[in-house]
Tab-separated table of C-alpha atoms and ligand atoms in Angstrom:
chain	number	residue	atom	x	y	z
A	1	UNK	CA	59.506	-6.400	31.769
A	2	UNK	CA	62.705	-5.519	29.902
A	3	UNK	CA	62.765	-7.163	26.467
A	4	UNK	CA	65.778	-8.097	24.400
A	5	UNK	CA	67.515	-5.172	22.668
A	6	UNK	CA	66.934	-4.888	18.962
A	7	UNK	CA	70.329	-6.024	17.529
A	8	UNK	CA	68.829	-6.464	14.077
A	9	UNK	CA	68.115	-2.768	13.512
A	10	UNK	CA	70.593	-1.031	11.248
A	11	UNK	CA	71.535	2.580	11.803
A	12	UNK	CA	69.664	3.523	8.646
A	13	UNK	CA	66.544	1.816	9.974
A	14	UNK	CA	66.932	3.616	13.262
A	15	UNK	CA	67.234	6.908	11.489
A	16	UNK	CA	64.083	6.183	9.516
A	17	UNK	CA	62.149	5.184	12.619
A	18	UNK	CA	63.277	8.359	14.417
A	19	UNK	CA	61.988	10.471	11.528
A	20	UNK	CA	58.759	8.577	11.492
A	21	UNK	CA	58.315	8.992	15.262
A	22	UNK	CA	58.488	12.812	14.768
A	23	UNK	CA	55.924	12.663	11.954
A	24	UNK	CA	53.597	10.396	13.924
A	25	UNK	CA	53.994	12.723	16.897
A	26	UNK	CA	52.781	15.654	14.808
A	27	UNK	CA	49.861	13.588	13.529
A	28	UNK	CA	48.930	12.775	17.125
A	29	UNK	CA	48.765	16.466	18.010
A	30	UNK	CA	52.183	17.033	19.569
A	31	UNK	CA	53.765	20.316	18.565
A	32	UNK	CA	57.252	18.834	18.674
A	33	UNK	CA	59.021	15.591	19.471
A	34	UNK	CA	62.720	15.134	20.322
A	35	UNK	CA	64.868	12.148	21.289
A	36	UNK	CA	67.571	11.934	23.952
A	37	UNK	CA	69.552	9.377	25.935
A	38	UNK	CA	68.998	8.613	29.644
A	39	UNK	CA	72.078	10.343	31.004
A	40	UNK	CA	71.152	13.071	33.480
A	41	UNK	CA	74.285	12.780	35.592
A	42	UNK	CA	74.867	16.520	35.445
A	43	UNK	CA	71.467	17.189	36.986
A	44	UNK	CA	71.975	14.915	39.991
A	45	UNK	CA	73.927	17.380	42.230
A	46	UNK	CA	71.485	20.170	41.333
A	47	UNK	CA	68.498	18.001	42.183
A	48	UNK	CA	70.217	16.985	45.441
A	49	UNK	CA	70.880	20.646	46.291
A	50	UNK	CA	67.220	21.472	45.624
A	51	UNK	CA	66.052	18.628	47.894
A	52	UNK	CA	68.611	19.425	50.578
A	53	UNK	CA	67.405	23.011	50.560
A	54	UNK	CA	63.863	21.650	51.188
A	55	UNK	CA	62.530	23.619	48.282
A	56	UNK	CA	60.026	20.761	47.736
A	57	UNK	CA	58.139	21.605	50.939
A	58	UNK	CA	55.301	19.144	51.410
A	59	UNK	CA	55.812	17.540	48.000
A	60	UNK	CA	57.158	14.357	49.564
A	61	UNK	CA	56.990	12.603	46.201
A	62	UNK	CA	59.874	14.741	45.015
A	63	UNK	CA	62.196	13.321	47.641
A	64	UNK	CA	60.752	9.792	47.908
A	65	UNK	CA	62.464	8.351	44.877
A	66	UNK	CA	65.952	9.686	45.524
A	67	UNK	CA	67.998	9.997	42.419
A	68	UNK	CA	65.699	7.768	40.386
A	69	UNK	CA	64.222	11.043	39.039
A	70	UNK	CA	67.476	11.521	37.163
A	71	UNK	CA	67.849	7.872	36.122
A	72	UNK	CA	65.090	6.877	33.684
A	73	UNK	CA	66.867	3.573	33.007
A	74	UNK	CA	66.332	2.607	36.701
A	75	UNK	CA	62.700	3.686	36.599
A	76	UNK	CA	62.038	1.493	33.609
A	77	UNK	CA	64.769	-1.079	33.134
A	78	UNK	CA	65.965	-1.514	29.599
A	79	UNK	CA	65.319	2.097	28.629
A	80	UNK	CA	67.805	3.404	26.154
A	81	UNK	CA	66.110	6.541	24.832
A	82	UNK	CA	63.571	9.054	26.005
A	83	UNK	CA	61.194	10.339	23.366
A	84	UNK	CA	60.127	13.809	24.626
A	85	UNK	CA	57.047	15.590	23.398
A	86	UNK	CA	55.493	18.951	23.960
A	87	UNK	CA	51.906	19.979	23.596
A	88	UNK	CA	50.876	23.608	23.479
A	89	UNK	CA	48.123	24.666	25.871
A	90	UNK	CA	47.650	28.415	25.452
A	91	UNK	CA	43.850	28.749	25.142
A	92	UNK	CA	42.060	31.376	23.080
A	93	UNK	CA	40.276	34.044	25.218
A	94	UNK	CA	43.023	33.709	27.769
A	95	UNK	CA	42.182	37.198	29.134
A	96	UNK	CA	45.326	37.369	31.280
A	97	UNK	CA	45.480	40.968	32.035
A	98	UNK	CA	41.810	41.584	32.746
A	99	UNK	CA	41.578	38.768	35.251
A	100	UNK	CA	44.754	39.686	37.098
A	101	UNK	CA	43.909	43.377	37.307
A	102	UNK	CA	40.245	42.937	38.371
A	103	UNK	CA	40.423	41.944	42.061
A	104	UNK	CA	36.833	40.669	41.959
A	105	UNK	CA	37.610	38.102	39.297
A	106	UNK	CA	39.585	34.958	39.915
A	107	UNK	CA	42.834	34.242	38.113
A	108	UNK	CA	43.236	30.569	37.186
A	109	UNK	CA	46.453	29.355	35.525
A	110	UNK	CA	46.148	29.033	31.818
A	111	UNK	CA	46.980	25.335	31.897
A	112	UNK	CA	44.022	24.513	34.125
A	113	UNK	CA	41.015	26.199	32.411
A	114	UNK	CA	40.255	23.152	30.218
A	115	UNK	CA	40.560	19.388	30.605
A	116	UNK	CA	43.309	17.750	32.635
A	117	UNK	CA	46.273	17.236	30.352
A	118	UNK	CA	47.756	14.148	32.039
A	119	UNK	CA	45.373	11.530	30.644
A	120	UNK	CA	45.146	13.105	27.215
A	121	UNK	CA	48.908	13.254	26.717
A	122	UNK	CA	49.554	9.861	28.192
A	123	UNK	CA	47.012	8.281	25.769
A	124	UNK	CA	48.655	10.020	22.803
A	125	UNK	CA	52.091	8.869	23.938
A	126	UNK	CA	50.764	5.361	24.282
A	127	UNK	CA	49.469	5.599	20.695
A	128	UNK	CA	52.931	6.756	19.607
A	129	UNK	CA	54.379	3.622	21.287
A	130	UNK	CA	51.808	1.451	19.513
A	131	UNK	CA	52.805	2.943	16.153
A	132	UNK	CA	56.499	2.146	16.863
A	133	UNK	CA	55.534	-1.378	17.860
A	134	UNK	CA	53.508	-1.898	14.666
A	135	UNK	CA	56.386	-0.605	12.561
A	136	UNK	CA	58.885	-2.989	14.154
A	137	UNK	CA	56.555	-5.928	13.775
A	138	UNK	CA	56.082	-5.041	10.122
A	139	UNK	CA	59.869	-5.097	9.773
A	140	UNK	CA	59.826	-8.636	11.260
A	141	UNK	CA	61.460	-7.422	14.440
A	142	UNK	CA	60.505	-8.095	18.077
A	143	UNK	CA	58.165	-5.794	20.064
A	144	UNK	CA	59.798	-2.805	21.657
A	145	UNK	CA	59.378	-2.140	25.349
A	146	UNK	CA	57.994	1.309	26.017
A	147	UNK	CA	56.242	3.335	28.789
A	148	UNK	CA	54.607	6.738	28.624
A	149	UNK	CA	55.004	9.371	31.410
A	150	UNK	CA	53.373	12.716	31.989
A	151	UNK	CA	54.119	14.105	35.421
A	152	UNK	CA	53.105	10.676	36.605
A	153	UNK	CA	56.323	9.319	37.832
A	154	UNK	CA	59.654	10.464	39.262
A	155	UNK	CA	61.418	11.746	36.133
A	156	UNK	CA	63.071	15.080	35.449
A	157	UNK	CA	60.946	16.073	32.492
A	158	UNK	CA	62.294	19.502	31.877
A	159	UNK	CA	66.029	18.614	31.773
A	160	UNK	CA	65.202	15.636	29.495
A	161	UNK	CA	63.254	17.828	27.078
A	162	UNK	CA	66.068	20.380	27.180
A	163	UNK	CA	68.585	17.652	26.158
A	164	UNK	CA	66.176	16.442	23.447
A	165	UNK	CA	66.220	19.869	21.759
A	166	UNK	CA	62.586	20.725	22.645
A	167	UNK	CA	63.684	24.068	24.050
A	168	UNK	CA	66.064	25.726	26.472
A	169	UNK	CA	65.723	26.396	30.197
A	170	UNK	CA	64.612	29.800	31.285
A	171	UNK	CA	65.565	31.538	34.512
A	172	UNK	CA	62.081	30.645	35.861
A	173	UNK	CA	63.206	26.984	35.440
A	174	UNK	CA	60.628	26.269	32.719
A	175	UNK	CA	61.416	25.162	29.251
A	176	UNK	CA	61.234	27.821	26.539
A	177	UNK	CA	61.060	27.552	22.825
A	178	UNK	CA	61.616	30.372	20.326
A	179	UNK	CA	58.458	29.566	18.422
A	180	UNK	CA	56.242	28.404	21.318
A	181	UNK	CA	57.382	30.322	24.394
A	182	UNK	CA	56.732	28.223	27.492
A	183	UNK	CA	52.982	27.537	27.226
A	184	UNK	CA	53.310	23.815	26.703
A	185	UNK	CA	53.226	20.578	28.665
A	186	UNK	CA	55.884	17.953	28.518
A	187	UNK	CA	55.484	14.191	28.300
A	188	UNK	CA	57.813	11.262	27.567
A	189	UNK	CA	57.928	7.803	26.092
A	190	UNK	CA	60.740	5.634	27.510
A	191	UNK	CA	61.872	3.065	24.910
A	192	UNK	CA	64.463	0.320	24.641
A	193	UNK	CA	65.601	1.286	21.116
A	194	UNK	CA	68.988	2.869	20.442
A	195	UNK	CA	67.460	5.643	18.297
A	196	UNK	CA	69.670	8.520	17.134
A	197	UNK	CA	69.477	11.398	19.574
A	198	UNK	CA	68.790	15.130	18.937
A	199	UNK	CA	71.015	18.045	19.688
A	200	UNK	CA	70.124	20.476	22.504
A	201	UNK	CA	69.342	24.098	21.570
A	202	UNK	CA	72.097	26.493	22.503
A	203	UNK	CA	70.266	29.513	23.770
A	204	UNK	CA	69.662	31.289	27.051
A	205	UNK	CA	67.840	34.287	28.611
A	206	UNK	CA	70.902	36.572	28.310
A	207	UNK	CA	70.621	39.409	30.768
A	208	UNK	CA	66.819	39.302	31.059
A	209	UNK	CA	65.535	38.868	34.637
A	210	UNK	CA	61.867	39.806	34.062
A	211	UNK	CA	60.549	36.587	35.564
A	212	UNK	CA	62.682	36.873	38.689
A	213	UNK	CA	61.648	40.478	39.241
A	214	UNK	CA	57.952	39.843	38.573
A	215	UNK	CA	57.414	36.900	40.861
A	216	UNK	CA	54.958	38.102	43.503
A	217	UNK	CA	56.428	35.877	46.253
A	218	UNK	CA	60.133	35.997	45.256
A	219	UNK	CA	60.053	32.252	44.600
A	220	UNK	CA	62.767	32.326	41.986
A	221	UNK	CA	65.523	32.511	44.579
A	222	UNK	CA	68.331	32.440	41.929
A	223	UNK	CA	68.360	32.083	38.191
A	224	UNK	CA	66.957	28.584	37.356
A	225	UNK	CA	66.092	27.793	40.952
A	226	UNK	CA	62.558	27.931	42.278
A	227	UNK	CA	61.854	27.543	45.990
A	228	UNK	CA	58.715	25.542	45.588
A	229	UNK	CA	57.432	26.544	49.059
A	230	UNK	CA	57.204	30.149	47.954
A	231	UNK	CA	55.632	29.531	44.541
A	232	UNK	CA	51.936	30.409	44.297
A	233	UNK	CA	51.413	27.295	42.222
A	234	UNK	CA	52.566	25.243	45.244
A	235	UNK	CA	50.685	27.397	47.743
A	236	UNK	CA	47.389	27.099	45.924
A	237	UNK	CA	47.636	23.572	44.484
A	238	UNK	CA	50.141	21.355	46.324
A	239	UNK	CA	49.967	22.694	49.886
A	240	UNK	CA	47.440	20.734	51.962
A	241	UNK	CA	47.429	22.922	55.080
A	242	UNK	CA	47.230	26.636	55.829
A	243	UNK	CA	48.700	29.150	53.403
A	244	UNK	CA	51.398	30.936	55.352
A	245	UNK	CA	50.148	34.486	56.291
A	246	UNK	CA	53.272	36.095	54.796
A	247	UNK	CA	52.192	35.049	51.262
A	248	UNK	CA	48.446	35.696	51.457
A	249	UNK	CA	48.432	39.268	50.287
A	250	UNK	CA	50.918	38.621	47.455
A	251	UNK	CA	48.638	35.815	46.180
A	252	UNK	CA	46.146	38.434	45.193
A	253	UNK	CA	43.337	36.912	43.185
A	254	UNK	CA	45.333	33.878	41.971
A	255	UNK	CA	43.181	30.986	43.145
A	256	UNK	CA	44.731	28.106	41.168
A	257	UNK	CA	48.360	28.260	40.141
A	258	UNK	CA	50.218	31.309	38.844
A	259	UNK	CA	51.514	32.411	35.500
A	260	UNK	CA	53.271	35.658	36.289
A	261	UNK	CA	56.766	34.516	35.424
A	262	UNK	CA	55.491	33.354	32.040
A	263	UNK	CA	53.275	36.399	31.439
A	264	UNK	CA	56.243	38.761	31.612
A	265	UNK	CA	58.609	36.606	29.590
A	266	UNK	CA	59.447	38.278	26.289
A	267	UNK	CA	59.796	34.865	24.593
A	268	UNK	CA	56.130	34.279	25.201
A	269	UNK	CA	54.952	37.307	23.248
A	270	UNK	CA	54.372	35.341	20.014
A	271	UNK	CA	53.362	32.042	21.506
A	272	UNK	CA	50.855	30.084	19.391
A	273	UNK	CA	47.366	29.105	20.597
A	274	UNK	CA	46.663	25.477	21.364
A	275	UNK	CA	45.313	23.198	18.653
A	276	UNK	CA	43.559	21.123	21.295
A	277	UNK	CA	39.939	22.089	21.953
A	278	UNK	CA	40.212	20.127	25.235
A	279	UNK	CA	42.526	22.909	26.593
A	280	UNK	CA	40.044	25.648	25.800
A	281	UNK	CA	38.657	27.436	28.898
A	282	UNK	CA	35.380	26.039	29.988
A	283	UNK	CA	32.422	28.428	30.140
A	284	UNK	CA	32.133	28.488	33.940
A	285	UNK	CA	35.743	29.710	34.178
A	286	UNK	CA	35.750	32.343	31.448
A	287	UNK	CA	34.785	35.395	33.540
A	288	UNK	CA	35.066	33.845	36.997
A	289	UNK	CA	33.624	36.166	39.622
A	290	UNK	CA	35.180	35.280	42.983
A	291	UNK	CA	31.805	35.486	44.687
A	292	UNK	CA	30.238	33.060	42.213
A	293	UNK	CA	33.065	30.539	42.592
A	294	UNK	CA	32.895	30.883	46.357
A	295	UNK	CA	29.145	30.190	46.354
A	296	UNK	CA	29.558	26.728	44.681
A	297	UNK	CA	28.453	23.892	46.919
A	298	UNK	CA	30.653	20.791	46.908
A	299	UNK	CA	28.342	19.117	44.336
A	300	UNK	CA	28.566	22.183	42.106
A	301	UNK	CA	32.310	22.212	42.519
A	302	UNK	CA	32.646	18.537	41.547
A	303	UNK	CA	30.251	19.021	38.626
A	304	UNK	CA	31.901	22.176	37.307
A	305	UNK	CA	35.434	20.779	37.582
A	306	UNK	CA	34.734	17.322	36.130
A	307	UNK	CA	37.712	16.253	33.998
A	308	UNK	CA	39.714	19.330	35.082
A	309	UNK	CA	43.019	19.366	36.987
A	310	UNK	CA	41.357	21.764	39.470
A	311	UNK	CA	39.265	18.983	40.882
A	312	UNK	CA	42.170	17.342	42.637
A	313	UNK	CA	42.517	20.129	45.247
A	314	UNK	CA	38.985	19.350	46.464
A	315	UNK	CA	36.230	21.712	47.564
A	316	UNK	CA	37.731	22.790	50.883
A	317	UNK	CA	41.060	23.929	49.473
A	318	UNK	CA	39.156	25.604	46.610
A	319	UNK	CA	37.286	27.615	49.241
A	320	UNK	CA	40.532	28.230	51.169
A	321	UNK	CA	42.109	29.785	48.069
A	322	UNK	CA	39.056	31.860	47.193
A	323	UNK	CA	38.777	33.129	50.755
A	324	UNK	CA	42.313	34.466	50.478
A	325	UNK	CA	41.402	36.198	47.189
A	326	UNK	CA	38.285	37.674	48.743
A	327	UNK	CA	40.365	39.005	51.608
A	328	UNK	CA	42.480	40.702	49.006
A	329	UNK	CA	39.530	42.199	47.157
A	330	UNK	CA	38.373	45.767	47.827
A	331	UNK	CA	35.899	46.114	50.711
A	332	UNK	CA	32.374	45.046	49.859
A	333	UNK	CA	29.412	44.268	52.059
A	334	UNK	CA	28.514	41.362	49.739
A	335	UNK	CA	31.935	39.812	50.226
A	336	UNK	CA	31.666	40.127	54.025
A	337	UNK	CA	28.222	38.541	53.926
A	338	UNK	CA	29.409	35.690	51.725
A	339	UNK	CA	32.431	34.996	53.958
A	340	UNK	CA	30.268	35.065	57.107
A	341	UNK	CA	27.629	32.688	55.750
A	342	UNK	CA	30.190	30.196	54.384
A	343	UNK	CA	31.955	30.167	57.734
A	344	UNK	CA	29.311	27.782	59.170
A	345	UNK	CA	29.758	25.214	56.410
A	346	UNK	CA	33.502	24.748	56.206
A	347	UNK	CA	36.259	22.889	58.022
A	348	UNK	CA	38.711	24.432	60.486
A	349	UNK	CA	41.333	25.132	57.808
A	350	UNK	CA	38.955	27.168	55.610
A	351	UNK	CA	37.463	28.880	58.670
A	352	UNK	CA	40.875	30.268	59.606
A	353	UNK	CA	41.314	31.668	56.087
A	354	UNK	CA	37.808	33.134	56.143
A	355	UNK	CA	38.657	34.832	59.473
A	356	UNK	CA	41.753	36.266	57.890
A	357	UNK	CA	39.771	37.498	54.941
A	358	UNK	CA	37.153	39.077	57.206
A	359	UNK	CA	39.895	40.847	59.079
A	360	UNK	CA	41.342	42.136	55.804
A	361	UNK	CA	37.911	43.313	54.725
A	362	UNK	CA	37.417	45.099	58.083
A	363	UNK	CA	40.768	46.955	57.670
A	364	UNK	CA	39.696	47.994	54.211
A	365	UNK	CA	36.260	49.146	55.378
A	366	UNK	CA	37.954	51.238	58.003
A	367	UNK	CA	40.301	52.678	55.444
A	368	UNK	CA	37.352	53.337	53.154
A	369	UNK	CA	35.509	55.145	55.989
A	370	UNK	CA	38.638	57.172	56.715
A	371	UNK	CA	38.855	57.998	53.007
A	372	UNK	CA	35.252	58.981	52.836
A	373	UNK	CA	35.575	61.021	56.046
A	374	UNK	CA	38.585	62.735	54.543
A	375	UNK	CA	36.613	63.262	51.330
A	376	UNK	CA	33.696	64.750	53.291
A	377	UNK	CA	36.109	66.948	55.197
A	378	UNK	CA	37.804	68.071	51.990
A	379	UNK	CA	34.444	68.786	50.474
A	380	UNK	CA	33.466	70.879	53.512
A	381	UNK	CA	36.732	72.834	53.301
A	382	UNK	CA	36.069	73.523	49.620
A	383	UNK	CA	32.539	74.648	50.402
A	384	UNK	CA	33.856	76.774	53.286
A	385	UNK	CA	36.423	78.406	51.009
A	386	UNK	CA	33.729	79.054	48.472
A	387	UNK	CA	31.461	80.656	51.095
A	388	UNK	CA	34.322	82.523	52.791
A	389	UNK	CA	33.735	80.575	56.080
A	390	UNK	CA	36.597	79.542	58.434
A	391	UNK	CA	38.375	76.351	57.217
A	392	UNK	CA	37.629	74.215	60.243
A	393	UNK	CA	33.900	74.763	59.949
B	1	B12	C1	57.454	19.773	41.258
B	1	B12	C2	56.895	20.616	40.116
B	1	B12	C3	56.466	21.903	40.412
B	1	B12	C4	56.721	22.580	41.728
B	1	B12	C5	58.181	23.001	41.814
B	1	B12	C6	58.658	23.861	40.621
B	1	B12	C7	60.075	23.679	40.153
B	1	B12	N1	60.512	24.603	39.403
B	1	B12	O1	60.695	22.642	40.475
B	1	B12	C8	55.673	23.718	41.689
B	1	B12	C9	54.380	23.227	42.366
B	1	B12	C10	56.069	25.001	42.416
B	1	B12	C11	55.440	23.846	40.192
B	1	B12	C12	54.982	24.968	39.598
B	1	B12	C13	54.733	25.099	38.236
B	1	B12	N2	54.815	24.127	37.301
B	1	B12	CO1	55.531	22.420	37.691
B	1	B12	N3	56.259	20.712	37.856
B	1	B12	C14	56.850	20.029	38.819
B	1	B12	C15	57.331	18.684	38.403
B	1	B12	C16	56.319	17.610	38.875
B	1	B12	C17	58.730	18.333	38.826
B	1	B12	C18	59.747	19.481	38.571
B	1	B12	C19	61.039	19.153	39.271
B	1	B12	O2	61.622	18.112	39.010
B	1	B12	N4	61.488	20.027	40.173
B	1	B12	C20	62.659	19.764	40.900
B	1	B12	C21	63.746	20.715	40.563
B	1	B12	C22	65.064	20.191	41.141
B	1	B12	O3	63.808	20.695	39.178
B	1	B12	P1	64.130	22.027	38.341
B	1	B12	O4	63.403	23.250	38.705
B	1	B12	O5	64.012	21.589	36.959
B	1	B12	O6	65.560	22.226	38.947
B	1	B12	C23	66.680	22.228	38.240
B	1	B12	C24	67.234	23.594	38.351
B	1	B12	O7	67.350	23.978	39.740
B	1	B12	C25	68.431	23.312	37.635
B	1	B12	N5	69.540	24.211	38.002
B	1	B12	C26	70.119	24.483	39.119
B	1	B12	N6	71.100	25.336	38.899
B	1	B12	C27	71.150	25.601	37.547
B	1	B12	C28	71.923	26.351	36.742
B	1	B12	C29	71.745	26.381	35.350
B	1	B12	C30	72.570	27.236	34.529
B	1	B12	C31	70.663	25.595	34.778
B	1	B12	C32	70.429	25.644	33.284
B	1	B12	C33	69.878	24.864	35.576
B	1	B12	C34	70.103	24.855	36.977
B	1	B12	O8	68.833	21.986	37.984
B	1	B12	C35	67.796	21.390	38.683
B	1	B12	C36	67.698	19.924	38.366
B	1	B12	O9	67.558	19.687	36.990
B	1	B12	C37	57.325	18.850	36.804
B	1	B12	C38	56.972	17.572	36.026
B	1	B12	C39	58.118	16.614	36.082
B	1	B12	N7	57.849	15.400	36.495
B	1	B12	O10	59.250	16.984	35.813
B	1	B12	C40	56.284	19.950	36.575
B	1	B12	C41	56.519	20.975	35.479
B	1	B12	C42	57.999	21.443	35.577
B	1	B12	N8	55.666	22.066	35.800
B	1	B12	C43	55.119	22.629	34.814
B	1	B12	C44	54.303	23.797	34.921
B	1	B12	C45	53.537	24.184	33.658
B	1	B12	C46	54.281	24.564	36.119
B	1	B12	C47	53.605	25.928	36.330
B	1	B12	C48	53.747	26.875	35.150
B	1	B12	C49	52.107	25.697	36.674
B	1	B12	C50	51.328	26.956	36.999
B	1	B12	N9	50.945	27.770	36.003
B	1	B12	O11	51.000	27.191	38.098
B	1	B12	C51	54.349	26.431	37.603
B	1	B12	C52	55.599	27.221	37.239
B	1	B12	C53	56.478	27.581	38.429
B	1	B12	C54	57.957	27.645	38.038
B	1	B12	N10	58.456	28.824	37.729
B	1	B12	O12	58.644	26.588	38.036
B	1	B12	C55	55.536	21.977	33.499
B	1	B12	C56	56.569	22.862	32.805
B	1	B12	C57	56.483	22.874	31.311
B	1	B12	C58	57.561	23.735	30.718
B	1	B12	N11	57.274	24.451	29.669
B	1	B12	O13	58.697	23.735	31.170
B	1	B12	C59	56.056	20.607	34.000
B	1	B12	C60	57.192	20.058	33.180
B	1	B12	C61	54.859	19.661	33.976
B	1	B12	C62	54.557	19.053	32.597
B	1	B12	N12	54.491	17.761	32.489
B	1	B12	O14	54.349	19.764	31.661
B	1	B12	N13	55.822	22.771	39.495
B	2	SF4	S1	54.506	30.674	39.040
B	2	SF4	FE1	54.202	32.686	40.049
B	2	SF4	S2	54.908	32.362	42.180
B	2	SF4	FE2	55.676	30.606	40.972
B	2	SF4	S3	57.742	31.202	40.348
B	2	SF4	FE3	56.374	31.863	38.699
B	2	SF4	S4	55.811	34.021	39.185
B	2	SF4	FE4	56.642	33.080	41.015
């Protein structure tokens, strides 16, 4: 319910409250808080272009709300300002390189190794709202109307945070910050107070195109524009059905999300570790062997992913993703046996991915045999040379 605006607040009081909001934000564990207005007019044609190009794929929720994504004041009537907050999530022991380069280990995006961020951030934003309310009541003013959001509703979080001075937009379309890189989540508190707004940061990626070049599936189709349908994050998390064959090899061992465009970004080289122990990687996911993860029953999957964002893809899609990664691993009799035995317990979707993985394993086994035949032949030739025998012996 929209409440009456706060005509009684002087500009000095608003300045003071804005400063306090930033201080309270820090106390609540946010790395940074910025304030902006609700005007995203400039983003509307870009969002429309993105939707018209069908870059959202199966993410129907992106199209369902039309331009409301760019109009926070329509989403929550009475809204005058958006308080944007970021929370760093880079966990210690991230082990990026080892996981990506060992094809028998699973790579899980660094945002997903700990607890789901949505609830945690929303609760903190609600607390921030409560503090503002308390302050206004102490000043003898009426209650403010506020609403927290974290991914939860149709709102363009990244452009809002960009406007609020939290960072600047990188060519991978994520928000970057000189001190923090891009390893942070965004969340917002919509309020009906005419707080003073922050100034956007004037910075850009310059001529760097590392993220565009590194993307395994060429999902960054132009600077700042990601074709969601090609992004491994979409393919492994959002997509309900079969992963298109054309992307399966490029997915490698990434079984939940992807960080490549962030891993190569030079701005990320000095990024700080998270202060939130909830975002630390849980033990079961620290050195995740593909075969171990694949062996989890549904009960084990539910138990091991309790409170984690991973849980929302469900056991079957978890197996679907791991099957693809196993297909991409070097040939191993253990992998073939695991794929074959799981085949009997899974639905049609996973079965098709297992069959693909088995076919990949068969190709690699053949290649391996060829390699070992070649090796044996080479060894015979060497022996023959040594003994002075004919080379085709
Ligand atoms: C849908 C979605 C996805 C989709 C689509 C990604 C995308 N880039 O749109 C998929 C599933 C692929 C995805 C993946 C990821 N996501 Co995501 N995702 C979202 C979500 C829910 C909506 C984003 C959105 O509105 N997309 C629609 C398009 C139109 O928006 P856009 O990319 O910002 O598009 C703009 C550009 O095209 C731009 N543009 C066009 N031309 C030009 C030209 C110039 C010069 C400029 C500056 C801009 C510009 O204008 C468009 C409109 O503003 C947000 C949360 C939220 N509610 O906002 C999280 C969010 C963006 N995701 C997030 C994260 C962490 C990720 C992943 C890193 C997760 C992972 N590790 O797997 C990857 C990164 C992939 C990538 N490079 O984007 C974080 C980003 C935090 C940050 N630091 O920026 C967010 C904000 C979630 C959160 N609450 O923290 N995601
Ligand atoms: S998350 Fe991975 S697949 Fe998606 S745009 Fe970045 S590098 Fe490409």
